[in-house]
Coordinates of C-alpha atoms in Angstrom, one line a residue:
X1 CA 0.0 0.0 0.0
X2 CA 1.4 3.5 -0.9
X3 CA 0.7 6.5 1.1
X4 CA 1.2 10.2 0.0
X5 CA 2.6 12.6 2.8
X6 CA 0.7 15.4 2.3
X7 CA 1.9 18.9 4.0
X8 CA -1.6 19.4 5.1
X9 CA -1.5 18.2 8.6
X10 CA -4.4 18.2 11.1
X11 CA -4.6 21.6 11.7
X12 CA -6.6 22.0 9.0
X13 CA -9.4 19.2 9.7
X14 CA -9.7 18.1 6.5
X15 CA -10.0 14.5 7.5
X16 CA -13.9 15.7 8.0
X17 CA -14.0 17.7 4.9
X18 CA -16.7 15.8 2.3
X19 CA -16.1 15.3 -1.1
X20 CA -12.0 16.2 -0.7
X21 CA -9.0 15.0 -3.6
X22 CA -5.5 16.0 -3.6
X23 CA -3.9 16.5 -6.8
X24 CA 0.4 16.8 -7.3
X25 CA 1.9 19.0 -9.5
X26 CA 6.0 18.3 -9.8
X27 CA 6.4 19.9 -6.0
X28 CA 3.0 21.5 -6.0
X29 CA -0.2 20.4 -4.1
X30 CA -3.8 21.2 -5.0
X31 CA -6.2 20.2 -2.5
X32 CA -9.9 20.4 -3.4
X33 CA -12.9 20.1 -0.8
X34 CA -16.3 21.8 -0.4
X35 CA -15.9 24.5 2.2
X36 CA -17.0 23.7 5.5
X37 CA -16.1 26.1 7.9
X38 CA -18.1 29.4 8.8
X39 CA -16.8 32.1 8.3
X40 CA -17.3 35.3 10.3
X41 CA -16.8 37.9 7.5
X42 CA -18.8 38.9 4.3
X43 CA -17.1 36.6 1.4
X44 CA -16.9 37.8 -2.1
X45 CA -19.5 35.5 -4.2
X46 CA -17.5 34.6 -6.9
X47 CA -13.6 34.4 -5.8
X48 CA -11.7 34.5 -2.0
X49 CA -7.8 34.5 -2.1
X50 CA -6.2 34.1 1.9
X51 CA -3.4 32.7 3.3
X52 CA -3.9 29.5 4.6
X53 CA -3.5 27.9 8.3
X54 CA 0.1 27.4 7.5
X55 CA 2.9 28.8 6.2
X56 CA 2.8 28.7 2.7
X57 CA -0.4 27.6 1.9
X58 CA -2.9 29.8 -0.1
X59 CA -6.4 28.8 -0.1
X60 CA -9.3 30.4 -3.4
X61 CA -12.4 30.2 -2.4
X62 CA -15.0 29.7 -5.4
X63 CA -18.2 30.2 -5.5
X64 CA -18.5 30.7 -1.5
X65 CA -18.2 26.8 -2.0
X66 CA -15.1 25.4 -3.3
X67 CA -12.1 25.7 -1.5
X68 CA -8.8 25.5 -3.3
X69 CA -5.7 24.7 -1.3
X70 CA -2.3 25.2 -2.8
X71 CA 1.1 24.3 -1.1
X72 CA 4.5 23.4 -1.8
X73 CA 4.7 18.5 -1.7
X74 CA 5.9 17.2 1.3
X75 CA 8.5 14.6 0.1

């Protein structure tokens, strides 16, 4: 059996997150999930950049649905 080490650790809690993939480019990781979390703040309908949970991570939000998740592989 072969595992992927992702740099997305369980900060994030994405081990709840329905509907998730992860997808490697060369030494980049896309991470794909519906958004679960609420969110305090008025989000733009269409498109949300941030900086994500941890260092180097950017997360898009599209749609006030998607979330995007883009980091550098762990390997």
């Amino acid at each position: 059996m072969t595992t992927m080490n992702s740099t997305f650790g369980s900060r994030f809690g994405l081990e709840y997150a329905p509907m998730s993939f992860l997808v490697r480019f060369g030494k980049r990781e896309v991470l794909v999930c519906r958004d679960f979390r609420k969110r305090f703040y008025a989000v733009n309908p269409i498109i949300e950049c941030d900086t994500g949970v941890q260092p180097g991570h950017l997360e898009v939000l599209l749609f006030s649905r998607w979330l995007l998740i883009f980091s550098k592989a762990g390997y």
